Short mmCIF file of C-alpha atoms and ligand atoms in Angstrom, two decimals:
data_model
loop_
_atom_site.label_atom_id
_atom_site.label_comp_id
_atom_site.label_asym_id
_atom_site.label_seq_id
_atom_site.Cartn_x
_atom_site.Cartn_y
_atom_site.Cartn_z
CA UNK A 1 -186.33 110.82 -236.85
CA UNK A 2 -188.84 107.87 -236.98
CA UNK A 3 -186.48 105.56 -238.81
CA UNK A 4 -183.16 106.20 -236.25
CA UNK A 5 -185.59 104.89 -233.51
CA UNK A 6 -186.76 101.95 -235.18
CA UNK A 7 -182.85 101.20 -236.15
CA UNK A 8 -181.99 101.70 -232.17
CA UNK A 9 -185.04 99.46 -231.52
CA UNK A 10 -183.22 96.66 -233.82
CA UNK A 11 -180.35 96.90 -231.57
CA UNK A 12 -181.81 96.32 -227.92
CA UNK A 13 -182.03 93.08 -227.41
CA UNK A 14 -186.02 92.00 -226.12
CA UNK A 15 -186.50 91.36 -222.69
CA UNK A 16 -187.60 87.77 -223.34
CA UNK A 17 -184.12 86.89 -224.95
CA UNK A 18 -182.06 88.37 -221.83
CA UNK A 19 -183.70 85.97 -219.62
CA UNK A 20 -182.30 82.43 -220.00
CA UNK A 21 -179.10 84.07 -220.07
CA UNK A 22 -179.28 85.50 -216.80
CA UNK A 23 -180.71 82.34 -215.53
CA UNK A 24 -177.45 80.62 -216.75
CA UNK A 25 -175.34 83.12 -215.05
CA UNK A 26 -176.62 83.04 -211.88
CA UNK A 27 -176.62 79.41 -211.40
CA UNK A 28 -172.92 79.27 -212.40
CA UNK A 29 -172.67 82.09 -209.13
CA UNK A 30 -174.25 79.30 -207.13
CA UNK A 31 -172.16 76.74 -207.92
CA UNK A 32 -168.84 78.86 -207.28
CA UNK A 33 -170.36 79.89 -204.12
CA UNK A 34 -170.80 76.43 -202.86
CA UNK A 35 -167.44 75.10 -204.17
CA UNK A 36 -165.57 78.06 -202.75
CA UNK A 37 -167.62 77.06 -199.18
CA UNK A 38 -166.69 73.43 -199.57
CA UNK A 39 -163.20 73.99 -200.46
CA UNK A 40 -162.31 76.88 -198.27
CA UNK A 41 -163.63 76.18 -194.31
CA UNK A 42 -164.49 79.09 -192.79
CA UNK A 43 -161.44 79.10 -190.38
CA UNK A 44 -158.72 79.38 -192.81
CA UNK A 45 -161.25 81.96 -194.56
CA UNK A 46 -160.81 84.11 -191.73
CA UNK A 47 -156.96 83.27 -191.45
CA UNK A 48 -156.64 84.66 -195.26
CA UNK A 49 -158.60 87.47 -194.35
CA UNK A 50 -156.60 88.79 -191.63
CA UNK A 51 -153.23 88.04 -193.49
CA UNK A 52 -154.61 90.85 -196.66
CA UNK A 53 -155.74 93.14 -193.71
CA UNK A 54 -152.34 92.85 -192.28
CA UNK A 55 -150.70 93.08 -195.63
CA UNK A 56 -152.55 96.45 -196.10
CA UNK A 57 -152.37 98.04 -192.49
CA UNK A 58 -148.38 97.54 -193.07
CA UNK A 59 -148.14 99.51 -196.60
CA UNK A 60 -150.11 102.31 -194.70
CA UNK A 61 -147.78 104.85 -192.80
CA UNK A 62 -148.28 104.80 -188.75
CA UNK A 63 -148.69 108.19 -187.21
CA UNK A 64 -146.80 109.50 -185.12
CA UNK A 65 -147.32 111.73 -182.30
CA UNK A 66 -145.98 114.62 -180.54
CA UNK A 67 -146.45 115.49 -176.79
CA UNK A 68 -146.72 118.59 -174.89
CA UNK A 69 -146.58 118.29 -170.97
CA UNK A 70 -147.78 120.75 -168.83
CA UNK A 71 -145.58 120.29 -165.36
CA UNK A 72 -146.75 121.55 -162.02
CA UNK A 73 -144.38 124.20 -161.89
CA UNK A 74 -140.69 125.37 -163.17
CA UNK A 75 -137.70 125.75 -161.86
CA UNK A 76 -137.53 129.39 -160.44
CA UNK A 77 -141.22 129.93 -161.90
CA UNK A 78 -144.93 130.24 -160.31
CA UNK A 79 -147.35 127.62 -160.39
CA UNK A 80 -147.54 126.76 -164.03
CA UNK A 81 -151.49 128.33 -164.56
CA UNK A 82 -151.97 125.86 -167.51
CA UNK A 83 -152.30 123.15 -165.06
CA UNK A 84 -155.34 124.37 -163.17
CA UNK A 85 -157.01 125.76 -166.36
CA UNK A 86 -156.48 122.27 -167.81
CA UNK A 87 -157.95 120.80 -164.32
CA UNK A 88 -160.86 122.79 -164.64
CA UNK A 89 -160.92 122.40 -168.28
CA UNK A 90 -161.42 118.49 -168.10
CA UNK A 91 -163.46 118.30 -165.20
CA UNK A 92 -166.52 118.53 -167.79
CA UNK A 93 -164.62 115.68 -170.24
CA UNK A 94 -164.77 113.21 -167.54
CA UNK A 95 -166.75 110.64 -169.38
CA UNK A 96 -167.83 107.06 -168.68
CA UNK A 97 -164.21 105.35 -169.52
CA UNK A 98 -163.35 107.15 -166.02
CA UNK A 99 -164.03 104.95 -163.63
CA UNK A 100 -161.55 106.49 -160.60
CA UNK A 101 -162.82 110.14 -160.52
CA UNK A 102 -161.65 112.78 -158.27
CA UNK A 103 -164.44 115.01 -157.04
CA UNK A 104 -163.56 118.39 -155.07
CA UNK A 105 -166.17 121.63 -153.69
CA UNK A 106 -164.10 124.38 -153.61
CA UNK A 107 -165.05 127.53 -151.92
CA UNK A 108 -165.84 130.35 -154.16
CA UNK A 109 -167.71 127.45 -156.27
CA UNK A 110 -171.28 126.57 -156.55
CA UNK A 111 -170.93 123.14 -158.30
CA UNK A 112 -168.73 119.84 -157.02
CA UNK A 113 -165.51 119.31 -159.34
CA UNK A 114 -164.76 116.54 -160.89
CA UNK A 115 -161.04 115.29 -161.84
CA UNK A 116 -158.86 112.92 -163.12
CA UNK A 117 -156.82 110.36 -161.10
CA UNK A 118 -153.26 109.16 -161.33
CA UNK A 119 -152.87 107.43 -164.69
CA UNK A 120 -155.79 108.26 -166.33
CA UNK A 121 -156.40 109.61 -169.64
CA UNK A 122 -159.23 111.91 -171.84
CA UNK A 123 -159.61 111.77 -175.71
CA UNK A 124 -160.46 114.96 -176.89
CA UNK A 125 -161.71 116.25 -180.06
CA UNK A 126 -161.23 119.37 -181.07
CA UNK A 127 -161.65 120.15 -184.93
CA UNK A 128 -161.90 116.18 -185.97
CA UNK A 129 -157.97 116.16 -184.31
CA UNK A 130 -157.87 113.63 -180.74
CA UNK A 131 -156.36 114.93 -177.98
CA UNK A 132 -155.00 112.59 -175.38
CA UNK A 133 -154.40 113.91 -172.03
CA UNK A 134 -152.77 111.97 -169.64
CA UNK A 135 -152.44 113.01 -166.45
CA UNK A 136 -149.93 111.68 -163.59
CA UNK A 137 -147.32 112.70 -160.80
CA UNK A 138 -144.42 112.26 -159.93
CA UNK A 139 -142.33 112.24 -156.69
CA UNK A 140 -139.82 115.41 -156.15
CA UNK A 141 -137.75 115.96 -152.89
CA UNK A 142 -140.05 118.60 -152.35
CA UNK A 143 -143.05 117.13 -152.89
CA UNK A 144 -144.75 115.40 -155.73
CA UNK A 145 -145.89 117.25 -158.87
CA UNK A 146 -148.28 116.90 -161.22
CA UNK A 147 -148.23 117.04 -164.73
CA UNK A 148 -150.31 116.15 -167.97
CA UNK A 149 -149.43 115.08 -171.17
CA UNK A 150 -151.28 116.01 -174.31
CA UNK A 151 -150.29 113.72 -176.76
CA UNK A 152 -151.71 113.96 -180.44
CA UNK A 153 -150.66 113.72 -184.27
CA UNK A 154 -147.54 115.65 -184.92
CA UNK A 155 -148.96 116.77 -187.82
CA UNK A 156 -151.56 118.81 -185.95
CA UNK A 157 -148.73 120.39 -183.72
CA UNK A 158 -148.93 123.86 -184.81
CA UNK A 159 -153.07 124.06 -184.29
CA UNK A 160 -152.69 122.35 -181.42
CA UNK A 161 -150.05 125.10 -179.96
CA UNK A 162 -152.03 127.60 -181.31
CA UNK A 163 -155.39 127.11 -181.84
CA UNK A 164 -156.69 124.46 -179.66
CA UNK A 165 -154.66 125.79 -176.66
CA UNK A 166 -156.97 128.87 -177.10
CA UNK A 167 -159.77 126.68 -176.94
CA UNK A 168 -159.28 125.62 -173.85
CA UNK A 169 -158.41 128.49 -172.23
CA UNK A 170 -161.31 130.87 -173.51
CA UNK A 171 -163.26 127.41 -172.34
CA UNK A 172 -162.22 127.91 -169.17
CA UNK A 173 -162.93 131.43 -168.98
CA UNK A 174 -166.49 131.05 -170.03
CA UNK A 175 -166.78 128.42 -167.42
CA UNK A 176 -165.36 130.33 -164.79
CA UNK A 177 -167.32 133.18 -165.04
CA UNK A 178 -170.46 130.92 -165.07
CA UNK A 179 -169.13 129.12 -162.26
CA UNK A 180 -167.82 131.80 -160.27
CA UNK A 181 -170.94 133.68 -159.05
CA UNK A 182 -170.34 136.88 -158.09
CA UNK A 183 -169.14 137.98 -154.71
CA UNK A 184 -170.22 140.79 -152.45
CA UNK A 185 -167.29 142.51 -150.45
CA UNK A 186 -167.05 144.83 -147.81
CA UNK A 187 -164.29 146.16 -146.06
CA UNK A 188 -163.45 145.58 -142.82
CA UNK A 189 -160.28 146.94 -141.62
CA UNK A 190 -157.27 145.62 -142.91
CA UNK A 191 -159.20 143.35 -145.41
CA UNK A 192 -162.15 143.30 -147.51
CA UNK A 193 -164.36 140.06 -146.97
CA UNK A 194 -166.29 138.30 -149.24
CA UNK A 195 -170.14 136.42 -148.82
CA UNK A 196 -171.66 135.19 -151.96
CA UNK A 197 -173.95 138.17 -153.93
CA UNK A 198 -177.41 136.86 -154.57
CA UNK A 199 -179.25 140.11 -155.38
CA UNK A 200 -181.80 139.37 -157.72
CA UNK A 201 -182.25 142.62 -159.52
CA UNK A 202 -181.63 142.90 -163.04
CA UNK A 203 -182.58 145.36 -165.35
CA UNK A 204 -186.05 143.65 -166.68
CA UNK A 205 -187.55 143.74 -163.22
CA UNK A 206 -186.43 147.80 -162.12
CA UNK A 207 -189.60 150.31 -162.04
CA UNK A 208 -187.76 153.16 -163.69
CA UNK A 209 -188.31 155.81 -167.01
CA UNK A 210 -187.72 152.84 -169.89
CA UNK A 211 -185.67 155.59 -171.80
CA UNK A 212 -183.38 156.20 -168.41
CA UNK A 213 -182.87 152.35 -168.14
CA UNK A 214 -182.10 151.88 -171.71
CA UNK A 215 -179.68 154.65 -171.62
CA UNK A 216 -177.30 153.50 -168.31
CA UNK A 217 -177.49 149.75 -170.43
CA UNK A 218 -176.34 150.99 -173.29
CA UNK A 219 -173.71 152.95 -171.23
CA UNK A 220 -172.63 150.06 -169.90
CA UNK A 221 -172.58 148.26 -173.16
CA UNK A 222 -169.70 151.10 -174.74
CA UNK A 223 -168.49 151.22 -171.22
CA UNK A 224 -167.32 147.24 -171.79
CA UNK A 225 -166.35 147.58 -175.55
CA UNK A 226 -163.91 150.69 -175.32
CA UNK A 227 -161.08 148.75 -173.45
CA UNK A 228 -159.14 149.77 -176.57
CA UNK A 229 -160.36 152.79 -176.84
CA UNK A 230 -159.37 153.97 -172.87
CA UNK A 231 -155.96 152.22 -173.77
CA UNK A 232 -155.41 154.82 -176.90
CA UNK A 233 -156.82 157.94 -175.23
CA UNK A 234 -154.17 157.03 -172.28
CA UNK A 235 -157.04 157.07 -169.52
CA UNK A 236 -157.77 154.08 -167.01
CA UNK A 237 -160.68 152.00 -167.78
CA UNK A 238 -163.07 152.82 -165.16
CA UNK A 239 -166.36 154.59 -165.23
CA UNK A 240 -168.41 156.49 -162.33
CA UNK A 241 -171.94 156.98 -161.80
CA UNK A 242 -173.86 159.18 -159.34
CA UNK A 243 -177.15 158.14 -157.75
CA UNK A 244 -179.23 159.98 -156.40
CA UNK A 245 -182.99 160.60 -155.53
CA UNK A 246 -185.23 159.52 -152.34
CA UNK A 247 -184.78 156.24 -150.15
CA UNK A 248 -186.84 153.48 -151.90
CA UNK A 249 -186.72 154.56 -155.48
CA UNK A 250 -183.98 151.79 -156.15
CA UNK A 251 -180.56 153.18 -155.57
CA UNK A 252 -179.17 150.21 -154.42
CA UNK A 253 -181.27 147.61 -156.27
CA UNK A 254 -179.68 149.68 -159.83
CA UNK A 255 -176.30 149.09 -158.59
CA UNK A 256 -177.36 145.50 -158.33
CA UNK A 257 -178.90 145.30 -161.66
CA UNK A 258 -175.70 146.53 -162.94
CA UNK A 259 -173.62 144.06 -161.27
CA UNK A 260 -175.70 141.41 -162.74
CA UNK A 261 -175.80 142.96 -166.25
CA UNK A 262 -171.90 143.33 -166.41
CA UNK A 263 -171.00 140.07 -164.44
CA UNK A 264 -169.02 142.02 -161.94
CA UNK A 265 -168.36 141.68 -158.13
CA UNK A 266 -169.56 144.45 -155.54
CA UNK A 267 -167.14 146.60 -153.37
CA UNK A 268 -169.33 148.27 -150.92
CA UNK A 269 -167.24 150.80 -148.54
CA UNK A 270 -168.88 152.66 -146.04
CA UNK A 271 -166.96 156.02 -145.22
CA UNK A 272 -167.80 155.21 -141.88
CA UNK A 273 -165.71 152.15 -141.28
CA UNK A 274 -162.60 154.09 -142.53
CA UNK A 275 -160.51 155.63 -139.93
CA UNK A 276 -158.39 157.25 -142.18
CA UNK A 277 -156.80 158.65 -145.60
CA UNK A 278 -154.31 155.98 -145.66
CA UNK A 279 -157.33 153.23 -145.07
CA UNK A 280 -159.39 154.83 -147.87
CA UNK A 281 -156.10 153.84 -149.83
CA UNK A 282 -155.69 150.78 -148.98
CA UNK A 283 -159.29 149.69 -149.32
CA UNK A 284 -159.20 151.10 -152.99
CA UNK A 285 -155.77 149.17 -153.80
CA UNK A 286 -157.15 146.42 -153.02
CA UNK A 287 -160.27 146.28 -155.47
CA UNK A 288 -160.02 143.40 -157.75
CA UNK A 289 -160.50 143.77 -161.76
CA UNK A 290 -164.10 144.01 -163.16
CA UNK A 291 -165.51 145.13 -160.24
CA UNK A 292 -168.37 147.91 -158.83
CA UNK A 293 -167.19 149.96 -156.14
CA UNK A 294 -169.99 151.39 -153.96
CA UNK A 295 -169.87 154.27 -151.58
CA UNK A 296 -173.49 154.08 -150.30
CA UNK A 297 -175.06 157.40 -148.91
CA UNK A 298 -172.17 159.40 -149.72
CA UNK A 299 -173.75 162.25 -148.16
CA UNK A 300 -173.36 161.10 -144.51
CA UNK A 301 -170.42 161.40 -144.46
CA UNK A 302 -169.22 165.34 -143.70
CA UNK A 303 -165.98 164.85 -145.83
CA UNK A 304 -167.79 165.20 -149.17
CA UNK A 305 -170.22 168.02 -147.71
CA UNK A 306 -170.29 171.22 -149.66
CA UNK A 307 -168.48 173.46 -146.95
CA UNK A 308 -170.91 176.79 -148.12
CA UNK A 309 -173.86 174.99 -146.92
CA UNK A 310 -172.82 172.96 -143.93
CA UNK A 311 -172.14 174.08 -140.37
CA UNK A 312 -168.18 172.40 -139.73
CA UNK A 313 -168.67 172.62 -136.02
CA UNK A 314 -170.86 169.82 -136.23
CA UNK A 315 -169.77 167.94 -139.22
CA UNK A 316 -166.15 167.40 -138.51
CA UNK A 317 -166.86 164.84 -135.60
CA UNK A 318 -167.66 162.47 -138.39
CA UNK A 319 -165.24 163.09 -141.09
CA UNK A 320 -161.96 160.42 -141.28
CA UNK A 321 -161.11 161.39 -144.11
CA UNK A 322 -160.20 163.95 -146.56
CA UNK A 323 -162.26 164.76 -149.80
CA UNK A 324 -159.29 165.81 -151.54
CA UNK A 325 -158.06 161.65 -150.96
CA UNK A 326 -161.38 160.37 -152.41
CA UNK A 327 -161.00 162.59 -154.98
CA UNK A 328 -157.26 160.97 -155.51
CA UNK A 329 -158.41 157.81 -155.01
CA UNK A 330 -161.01 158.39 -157.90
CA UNK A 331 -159.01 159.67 -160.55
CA UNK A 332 -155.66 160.14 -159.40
CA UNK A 333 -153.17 157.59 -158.17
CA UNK A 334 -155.58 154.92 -158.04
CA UNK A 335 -156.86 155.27 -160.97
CA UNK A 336 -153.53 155.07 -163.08
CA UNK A 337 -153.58 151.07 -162.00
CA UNK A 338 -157.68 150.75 -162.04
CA UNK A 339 -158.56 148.75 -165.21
CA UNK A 340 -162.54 147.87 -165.68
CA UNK A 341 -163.93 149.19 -162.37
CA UNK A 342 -166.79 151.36 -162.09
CA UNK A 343 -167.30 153.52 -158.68
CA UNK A 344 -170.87 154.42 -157.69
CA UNK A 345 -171.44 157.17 -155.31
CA UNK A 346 -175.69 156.99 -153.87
CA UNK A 347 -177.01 159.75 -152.52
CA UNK A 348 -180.45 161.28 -151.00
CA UNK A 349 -179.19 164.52 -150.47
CA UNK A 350 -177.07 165.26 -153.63
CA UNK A 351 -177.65 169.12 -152.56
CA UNK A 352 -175.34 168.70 -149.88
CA UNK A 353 -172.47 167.29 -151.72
CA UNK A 354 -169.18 169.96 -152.65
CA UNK A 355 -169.32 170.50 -155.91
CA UNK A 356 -165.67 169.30 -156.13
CA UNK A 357 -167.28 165.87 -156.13
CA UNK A 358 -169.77 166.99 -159.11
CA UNK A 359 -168.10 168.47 -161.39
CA UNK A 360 -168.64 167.59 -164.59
CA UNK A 361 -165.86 164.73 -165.73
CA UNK A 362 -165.62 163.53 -162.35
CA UNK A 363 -169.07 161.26 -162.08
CA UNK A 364 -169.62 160.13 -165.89
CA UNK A 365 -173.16 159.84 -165.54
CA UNK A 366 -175.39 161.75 -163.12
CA UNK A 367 -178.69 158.97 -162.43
CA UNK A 368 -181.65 160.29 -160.91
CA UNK A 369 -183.76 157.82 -159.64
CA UNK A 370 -187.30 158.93 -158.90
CA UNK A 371 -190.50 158.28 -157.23
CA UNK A 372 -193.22 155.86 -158.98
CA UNK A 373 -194.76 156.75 -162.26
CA UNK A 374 -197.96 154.57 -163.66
CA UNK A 375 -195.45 153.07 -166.51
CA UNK A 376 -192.97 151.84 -163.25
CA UNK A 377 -195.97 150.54 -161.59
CA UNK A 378 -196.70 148.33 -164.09
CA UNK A 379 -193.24 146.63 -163.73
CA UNK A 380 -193.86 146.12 -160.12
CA UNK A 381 -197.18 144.48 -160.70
CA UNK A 382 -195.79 141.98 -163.41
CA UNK A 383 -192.39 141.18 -160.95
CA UNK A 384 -195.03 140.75 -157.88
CA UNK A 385 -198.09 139.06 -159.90
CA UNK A 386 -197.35 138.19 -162.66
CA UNK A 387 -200.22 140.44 -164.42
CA UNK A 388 -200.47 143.19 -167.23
CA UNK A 389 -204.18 144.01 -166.98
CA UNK A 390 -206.91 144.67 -163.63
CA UNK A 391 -209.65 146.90 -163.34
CA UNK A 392 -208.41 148.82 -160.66
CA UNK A 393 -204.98 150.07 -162.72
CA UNK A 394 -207.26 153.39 -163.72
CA UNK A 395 -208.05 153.89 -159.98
CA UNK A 396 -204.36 153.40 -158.83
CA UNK A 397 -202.65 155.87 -161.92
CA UNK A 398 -204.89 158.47 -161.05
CA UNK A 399 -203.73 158.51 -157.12
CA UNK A 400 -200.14 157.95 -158.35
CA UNK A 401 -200.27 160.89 -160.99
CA UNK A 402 -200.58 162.84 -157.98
CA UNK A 403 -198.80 161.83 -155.39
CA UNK A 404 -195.14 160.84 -155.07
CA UNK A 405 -194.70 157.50 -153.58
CA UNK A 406 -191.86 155.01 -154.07
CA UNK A 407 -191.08 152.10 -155.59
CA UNK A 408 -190.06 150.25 -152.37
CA UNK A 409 -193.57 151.29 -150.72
CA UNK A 410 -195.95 150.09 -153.07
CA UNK A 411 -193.82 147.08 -153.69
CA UNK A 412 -194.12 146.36 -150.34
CA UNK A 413 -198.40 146.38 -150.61
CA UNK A 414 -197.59 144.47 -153.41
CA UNK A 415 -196.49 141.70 -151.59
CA UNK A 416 -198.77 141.63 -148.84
CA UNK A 417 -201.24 138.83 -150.95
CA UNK A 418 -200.08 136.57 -154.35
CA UNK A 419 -204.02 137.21 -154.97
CA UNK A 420 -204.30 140.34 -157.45
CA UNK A 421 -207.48 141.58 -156.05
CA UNK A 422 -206.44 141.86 -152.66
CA UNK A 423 -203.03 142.62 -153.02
CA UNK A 424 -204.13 145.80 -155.09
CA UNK A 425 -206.71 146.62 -152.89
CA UNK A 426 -204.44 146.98 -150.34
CA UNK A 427 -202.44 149.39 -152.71
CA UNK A 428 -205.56 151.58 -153.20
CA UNK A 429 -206.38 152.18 -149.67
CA UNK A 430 -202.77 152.91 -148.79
CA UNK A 431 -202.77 155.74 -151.70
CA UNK A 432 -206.15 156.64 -150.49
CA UNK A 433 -204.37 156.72 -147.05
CA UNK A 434 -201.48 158.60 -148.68
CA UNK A 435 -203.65 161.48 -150.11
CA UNK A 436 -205.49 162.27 -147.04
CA UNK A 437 -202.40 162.37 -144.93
CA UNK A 438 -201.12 164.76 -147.29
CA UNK A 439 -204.47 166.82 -147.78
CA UNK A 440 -204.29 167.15 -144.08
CA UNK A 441 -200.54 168.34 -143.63
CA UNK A 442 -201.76 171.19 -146.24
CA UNK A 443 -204.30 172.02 -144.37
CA UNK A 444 -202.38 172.40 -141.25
CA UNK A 445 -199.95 174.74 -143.27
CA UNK A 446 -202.62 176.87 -144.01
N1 ATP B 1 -187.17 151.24 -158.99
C1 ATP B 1 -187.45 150.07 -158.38
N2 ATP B 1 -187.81 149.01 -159.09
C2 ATP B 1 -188.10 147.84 -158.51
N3 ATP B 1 -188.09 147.66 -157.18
C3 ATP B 1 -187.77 148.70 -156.41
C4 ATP B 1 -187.42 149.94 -156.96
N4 ATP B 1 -187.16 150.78 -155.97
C5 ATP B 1 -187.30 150.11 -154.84
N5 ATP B 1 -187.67 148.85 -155.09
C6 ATP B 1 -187.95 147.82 -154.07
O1 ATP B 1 -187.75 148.41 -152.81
C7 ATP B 1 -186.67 147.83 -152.10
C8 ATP B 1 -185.79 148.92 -151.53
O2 ATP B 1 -185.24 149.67 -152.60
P1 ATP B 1 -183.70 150.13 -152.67
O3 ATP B 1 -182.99 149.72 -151.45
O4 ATP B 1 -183.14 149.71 -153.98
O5 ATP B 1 -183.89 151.68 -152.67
P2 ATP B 1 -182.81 152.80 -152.35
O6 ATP B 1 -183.18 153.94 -153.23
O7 ATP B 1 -181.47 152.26 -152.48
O8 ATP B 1 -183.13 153.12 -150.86
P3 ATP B 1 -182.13 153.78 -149.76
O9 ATP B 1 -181.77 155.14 -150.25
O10 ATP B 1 -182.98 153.80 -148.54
O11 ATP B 1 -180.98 152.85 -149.65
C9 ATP B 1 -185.93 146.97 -153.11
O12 ATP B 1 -185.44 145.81 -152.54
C10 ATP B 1 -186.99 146.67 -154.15
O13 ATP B 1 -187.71 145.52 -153.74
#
């Protein structure tokens, strides 16, 4: 073993004997480099250069490219609905190469659109493949029409057919639904009419039972996967959910949480405003997709009363309509054409409703929203201040053990200060205020 590494040693030339010869070598370099500079001026250096480049680009094969256009409209057809999903699609390419942009607020719209003008293009990437879209117009006898032209390698034709195509419309879904915001309609006779929904409630900031709240979410959640499922089992997609419990326990603010939860815009109908069963019809026909129906205090209206416990003399002056065509509308004809709608019925008085309207099948999920409990307190103090803990939380669960209050009420002590002292104080002396009112009405009794 010694020996072989002496014998390699031998070999290797030393370190002192490798020197002049690199010093040689390099000053031959030098002297190339300078003849080559005094020979060749840089001009005709460049010249040279760009005839090899040339030489090279040339042997390489030029792409070539295939274009789809999206027109306007066909012959005998629609509006082509590629166009606008592509207009709405590129309004968030526009880049700095744009220097003509269209810009557009269009109602139903919270943001100002931006497009392209006449002639101007977009380079895309999708994948590492460039898109070019072009988009222009031209003049028709009846009008002019507008068209774009994606134009890209025609290798890349079938993913861009298939696969990229996709990718711009799911695109556009996503940004629809972002840039949508949800609407709030109600009906007023023979249309239903639209204002923007701003309700704030969501699910994090409602003072119910956690276990309650958890359940109606996860509800929802199968309620929005099963679109398969209700296809297979041959029922419509839709979903109903009864309400009930005292004014100010959060009826209404639930059905907003919900809307906000699944994304979906609000129908509310009040039984009052329709004159007949043909309206009630025509109000439910005309329900767009993924959308919350609300009949608000059902029970006011003596069409859905439970007959056996109602006196008719009275209640028929107010009835336009028959229970037997809500009923229909629910989960007869309607329903056969109703995909992803969910119909609330609220109530106060769900002892007054006919059983009809009850029955199990009918309303999936029976909700019973209550009054105040210490655990839905403590929601309402972190929405309204912003705080877990304060020495007067014992004081305040021990008057709301034993009383029922609402929501809404102490919410609305809640918001009488943003300081946390005062603003429970002025909780505790209207429980205080609370339990002697009550004390006294028991006393009267007696
Ligand atoms: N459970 C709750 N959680 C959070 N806030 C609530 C709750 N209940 C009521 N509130 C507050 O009280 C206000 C009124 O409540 P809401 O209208 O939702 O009650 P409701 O049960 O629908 O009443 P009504 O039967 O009178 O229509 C709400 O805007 C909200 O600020």
């Amino acid at each position: 073993m010694g020996s072989s590494v002496m014998e390699y040693a031998k070999i290797i030339p030393s370190v002192s004997s490798l020197l002049p010869l690199y010093a040689s070598f390099s000053t031959s370099l030098m002297l190339l480099r300078n003849a080559y500079h005094e020979l060749v001026p840089e001009k005709l250096e460049s010249f040279l250069l760009s005839k090899f480049e040339y030489f090279f680009s040339r042997r390489k094969s030029k792409p070539s490219y295939d274009t789809f256009v999206i027109d306007d409209s066909w012959e005998g057809q629609n509006r082509n609905k590629l166009i606008d999903i592509s207009i709405f699609y590129l309004s968030n390419k526009i880049g700095h190469k744009n220097k003509i942009i269209r810009i557009g607020k269009f109602k139903g719209r919270k943001n100002v659109m931006t497009g392209l003008v006449k002639g101007e293009e977009i380079v895309d990437i999708f994948e590492g493949i460039e898109i070019t879209w072009f988009f222009n117009c031209r003049k028709e006898e009846d009008g002019s029409d507008e068209y774009f032209e994606l134009s890209f390698e025609d290798k890349y034709r079938e993913k861009v057919f298939n696969e990229y195509l996709d990718h711009v419309i799911r695109t556009y879904k996503a940004m629809n639904k972002e840039e949508k915001g949800l609407r709030f309609y109600s009906w007023e006779w023979p249309s239903w009419h639209w204002i923007e929904f701003q309700h704030a409630a969501t699910f994090d900031v409602l003072a119910m039972d956690f276990d309650l709240k958890k359940a109606i979410m996860n509800d929802l959640d199968r309620f929005l996967s099963r679109k398969d499922y209700y296809k297979r089992i041959g029922r419509p997609w839709k979903r109903g959910y009864l309400l009930y419990g005292p004014p100010g326990t959060g009826k209404s603010s639930l059905v907003a949480a919900m809307a906000n939860y699944l994304n979906y815009n609000v129908y509310e109908l009040e039984l009052a405003d329709i004159g007949s069963d043909s309206d009630l019809r025509d109000a439910m026909f005309h329900v767009g997709r993924k959308s919350i129906i609300v009949i608000e205090d059902i029970d006011c209206n003596s069409g859905v009363h439970d007959r056996s416990k109602t006196d008719d003399s009275i209640s028929d002056s107010n009835k336009n309509f028959s229970l037997s065509s809500l009923l229909n509308c629910i989960d007869g004809l309607w329903s056969s054409c109703a995909e992803e709608r969910i119909i609330i019925f609220t109530t106060n008085h769900k002892e007054v409703l006919d059983p009809a309207l009850l029955r199990p099948g009918r309303m999936d999920m029976h909700i019973q929203m209550s009054y105040c409990t210490t655990e839905g307190f403590r929601v309402l103090v972190s929405n309204y201040l912003g705080i877990k803990e304060h020495p007067l939380f014992e004081e305040i669960d021990g008057l709301i053990r034993r009383m029922d209050v609402t929501p809404a009420s102490l919410a609305e002590e809640l918001m009488k200060s943003d300081d946390a002292d005062v603003a429970l104080g002025e909780v505790v002396n209207f429980l205080k205020q609370k339990r002697t009112e009550k004390h006294k009405n028991i006393e009267e009794v007696n």
